[in-house]
Amino acid sequence: MLKQFLQWLKNHLGLFKTIFLISVVVIIIGQLMSIGKTLSIDQLTETFATIPLWKTGLMLVIGLVSVLPMIGYDIILNRLLDQKQNPRYLFETSWLINTINNIAGFGGFVSIGLRSELYGQKKESKQVIQALSKIFLFLMAGLSVYSLISFLLVIVTPVAPFLKQYWIWLIGGGLYFPAVFLFTTFKKRGLLGGLSFKDRGQLLFVSLLEWSGVLFSFLSVGYLMEIKIDLWQTIPLFIAASVIGIVSMIPGEIGSFDVMMIIGLSAIGVPRETVVVWILLYRLFYYIIPFLIGVVFFFKNIGFSFNQRYSGIPKQLATEIAYKIVVVLLYFSGIMLVLTATIPQAFTEFRWLHNLNPLKFHFIVQFPSILIGFLLIIMGRGISARVKRAYLPTIILIVLALLYVLLGDFSITAAVFLSLLLLVILFSKNELFREQLVYSWEWRTIDGIIIGALTVLYIVIGVYNLPDFPHHRHHFISFFLFPSEKVWFSGLLAIIAVSFVIVLFVRFLQGEKKQIGEVLNEEKALKILTTYGGNSDSQLIFLKDKRMFTYEKDGEATVLLQFACLNNKCIVMGDPSGKKEDFPAAIEAFIAETDRLCYLPVFYETSEEIVMILHEFGYDFIKMGEEAYVDLNHFTTSGKKMKGTRAVLNRIEREGFTFDVLQPPFSAEQMAIFKQISDNWLGTRKEKGFSLGFFSEDYLQRAPISVVKNEQEEIVAFATIMPTYTNNKVGTIDLMRYDPEKAPSGSMDFLFLNLFTYMKEENIQWFNLGMAPLSNVGTSRKSFIQERIAYLVYEFGSHFYSFQGLREYKSKYATNWVSRYTLYSRDSWIAYVMIALLIIDNAPVEQPLSKIHGLKKWFRGI
């Protein structure tokens, strides 16, 4: 039974270690909260105001140096375990073990668990437990020696009667080390035995140094505070209080130690108020500040081990949470600063509003408050966008604010807040990886609302404070009252000045604009398509209205994506082309590259296969419609459904019209004819590109063109046959144009039917009729809200675009319908995604995308 239990413990050792580490984190958080309650900020502020800065610095140095001897325990422990640690790792881990143990208490058991986790990973459990138990025995050896000395002082020297009552605690603590020494001398092996005389001497020496440091730190604070004390009475009191505190196992001895010292020092003539400040400073410099440094080391070293155990997920979560907190704090601090300059009366009347402000200091004039407030908001945007260039300016701004706090209107709350904020930003440097800022519509909306609301509020306050404004009717908003018109006007000038600073800073964050991918490289694109294949949209790359991104594997380009960018959105047209096995890696590389340059991909009219790949990257999707396919092997014009189509076909043939397929290259005369037909068909309309072909001589020269001729052999309609690079699996057309004056009614049906026959003879299996936008979108009660809205567009938007008519027309021939989707990052707002698609997909091809007017004028990215 015992063996089974021990095996069960061994099998679940990892779980117990995780529970222990989580427990330590809980203890740390609990102690931080407890420290926050026990520390009086106001009292510390008053104390530091009376103590010279050099004395405060000396107290800090003494407190930190006094912690150092405890590192000796871990040097000896690693020697007992016969392992050599990296000096830096040993220093950091030993510091965190001892400082956290000082605060956590529990008789040193926390330190045992931490040492086991940090130093015992590569050793057998039995060996680790034996080494730890020996170290644990000697942790209190130094205190025991000091207890014996203190006992003698209490007995031999004249001390206050109050101290004599603690002789029992001193003799009890004093007997601890002799008992341990005798036990380890006679115990030659086993859990607590086997220590050499040298090892015992070194452990005693380290423990003596530790407790000498504790005592020296406490006495130094009193000396630097210029408190006159009797050392021969203070030392026994301190040692007795420490013994009682350790026996009680209270975290950091908080409570019992404090009470004893306050009563005892008061009994020997030190004022109670002075003792309280003394203990407060002692705890701050020996316990709290070293503990905070230890917490940093804890999350750095324990976090690394914990992170590896759980595949990096803890670090990702912690980093993301910390990063979000920094952004929120920057925004919040900036807003509060501007509000303190805007409605100062409110911060006086409402205490809760004053307490909510993390920067509780007052600027002498409006300008610095408004300037720093608005800049903190913009810095928050730079950090939120993870732009590298935001790192140094943010640090400089926080340092300047910190210096203003320290040298001007001193506020310990603001100083601590800014210091912590600075520290977190320093540790967040690796999170800022983007090369530039592309100011997205989403970000502009958020920042515009915040900055605009603050500016409007400030102007409203100015109007409210005009001399002839009827204030007597508005007592309920008395906090809108402003000190003076001149002060308000200086703030208004500050806002105007800040607006220019904001523009300059945004320009700085943007840097020299870098683009994704490259312009069309025809040779590279054609090699990918002919070697690895493509799809129905692949040929659109040769329109030259899009950029291309290629993925390379083993030095060879295998995948091609075609896209166009608007604002921060890179809209990818259709599925990737090339080697399907490399699609996931290619998409991941594209997302990483766009992320680096502060863009967000949008994948437009993609297949379900790509939806599944992008789902793994956290992308949301919306169904955009369905693509119609004709099964050429089973298509027939017979039957009742095709009766009207047969009649059209027979009529056109009787009128002498014929079908033909012309092969490139085409002559200048032929191109002129095609151009004339295209112009007649367009009329006053503009060509549209991106997802559709447009008339381009270079583009038309790349593939055969099917034509309809009249009896005079004159071309009256044409359709470009679009290469799909699918090994005859799919055929399709792109540009369909007819001369409205010369082509017969039903000429498009005539073209389609003859193309079906032509492609069937070419052994092509499927004919792609193209998209029916918003077809069968949002018809289910369970559909996404975005798709339900799109369904309303489909039902009621026919007077703008005949979605329903297009679906009905293609239904005449279609035997299969394949869903198509648009996928977008969760960092994008669906409304802005749809606006970007609307602009790009309807952009006139005569103008570059960057010069489109109308709606895009309002949404163009800088």
Short mmCIF file of N, CA and C in Angstrom, two decimals, residues 5 11-12 27 47 121 159 216 240 265 293-294 361 425 430 453 471 479 502 528 532 557 585 611 738 754 798 814 861:
data_model
loop_
_atom_site.label_atom_id
_atom_site.label_comp_id
_atom_site.label_asym_id
_atom_site.label_seq_id
_atom_site.Cartn_x
_atom_site.Cartn_y
_atom_site.Cartn_z
N PHE A 5 1.28 4.24 -2.80
CA PHE A 5 1.12 5.65 -2.46
C PHE A 5 2.33 6.46 -2.91
N ASN A 11 4.26 9.89 -9.57
CA ASN A 11 3.58 10.12 -10.86
C ASN A 11 2.96 11.51 -10.93
N HIS A 12 2.57 12.04 -9.78
CA HIS A 12 1.89 13.34 -9.75
C HIS A 12 2.78 14.45 -9.20
N ILE A 27 0.73 33.62 -2.35
CA ILE A 27 1.34 34.21 -1.15
C ILE A 27 1.95 35.57 -1.49
N THR A 47 7.86 61.36 6.37
CA THR A 47 9.16 60.90 6.89
C THR A 47 10.29 61.26 5.94
N GLN A 121 16.13 20.00 -9.86
CA GLN A 121 15.51 19.42 -11.05
C GLN A 121 16.31 18.24 -11.61
N VAL A 159 19.45 46.01 32.81
CA VAL A 159 18.47 46.32 31.77
C VAL A 159 17.13 46.62 32.43
N PHE A 216 22.10 44.69 12.00
CA PHE A 216 22.79 45.91 11.58
C PHE A 216 21.86 46.82 10.78
N ALA A 240 14.83 38.83 20.93
CA ALA A 240 13.67 38.18 21.55
C ALA A 240 12.43 38.32 20.66
N LEU A 265 10.71 49.31 23.07
CA LEU A 265 11.47 50.54 22.87
C LEU A 265 10.81 51.71 23.58
N ILE A 293 12.32 43.25 -5.54
CA ILE A 293 13.36 42.80 -6.48
C ILE A 293 13.30 41.29 -6.63
N GLY A 294 13.07 40.59 -5.51
CA GLY A 294 12.93 39.14 -5.55
C GLY A 294 11.74 38.69 -6.37
N PHE A 361 -0.51 64.69 -8.39
CA PHE A 361 0.30 65.87 -8.17
C PHE A 361 -0.26 66.99 -9.01
N ILE A 425 7.52 48.94 -18.93
CA ILE A 425 7.83 49.28 -20.33
C ILE A 425 9.24 48.82 -20.68
N ASN A 430 10.79 43.73 -25.87
CA ASN A 430 10.69 42.68 -26.89
C ASN A 430 9.31 42.58 -27.52
N ALA A 453 -13.27 64.18 -27.39
CA ALA A 453 -14.15 64.40 -26.24
C ALA A 453 -13.47 65.29 -25.21
N HIS A 471 -24.53 81.22 -14.54
CA HIS A 471 -24.10 80.14 -13.66
C HIS A 471 -25.15 79.76 -12.62
N PHE A 479 -18.58 72.03 -10.38
CA PHE A 479 -17.20 71.62 -10.56
C PHE A 479 -16.66 72.01 -11.95
N ILE A 502 1.33 66.12 -31.58
CA ILE A 502 0.75 64.81 -31.84
C ILE A 502 0.96 64.41 -33.29
N ILE A 528 5.76 29.78 -60.69
CA ILE A 528 5.00 29.14 -59.61
C ILE A 528 3.72 28.52 -60.17
N TYR A 532 3.50 24.53 -60.00
CA TYR A 532 2.72 23.98 -58.88
C TYR A 532 1.21 24.14 -59.03
N ALA A 557 10.68 29.47 -54.73
CA ALA A 557 9.35 30.04 -54.51
C ALA A 557 8.29 29.01 -54.87
N ALA A 585 2.16 27.18 -44.24
CA ALA A 585 3.41 27.89 -43.93
C ALA A 585 3.47 29.23 -44.65
N VAL A 611 -10.32 28.64 -45.08
CA VAL A 611 -11.01 28.98 -43.83
C VAL A 611 -10.46 28.13 -42.69
N TYR A 738 -19.80 42.87 -75.14
CA TYR A 738 -20.52 42.79 -76.43
C TYR A 738 -20.88 44.20 -76.87
N ASN A 754 -21.54 27.73 -76.21
CA ASN A 754 -20.46 27.29 -77.09
C ASN A 754 -19.16 27.08 -76.33
N SER A 798 -31.42 45.07 -54.32
CA SER A 798 -31.41 44.81 -55.76
C SER A 798 -31.43 46.09 -56.58
N ALA A 814 -25.77 26.31 -63.65
CA ALA A 814 -24.97 25.75 -62.55
C ALA A 814 -25.51 24.40 -62.09
N GLY A 861 -5.44 55.83 -45.36
CA GLY A 861 -4.42 55.80 -44.31
C GLY A 861 -3.30 56.76 -44.63
#
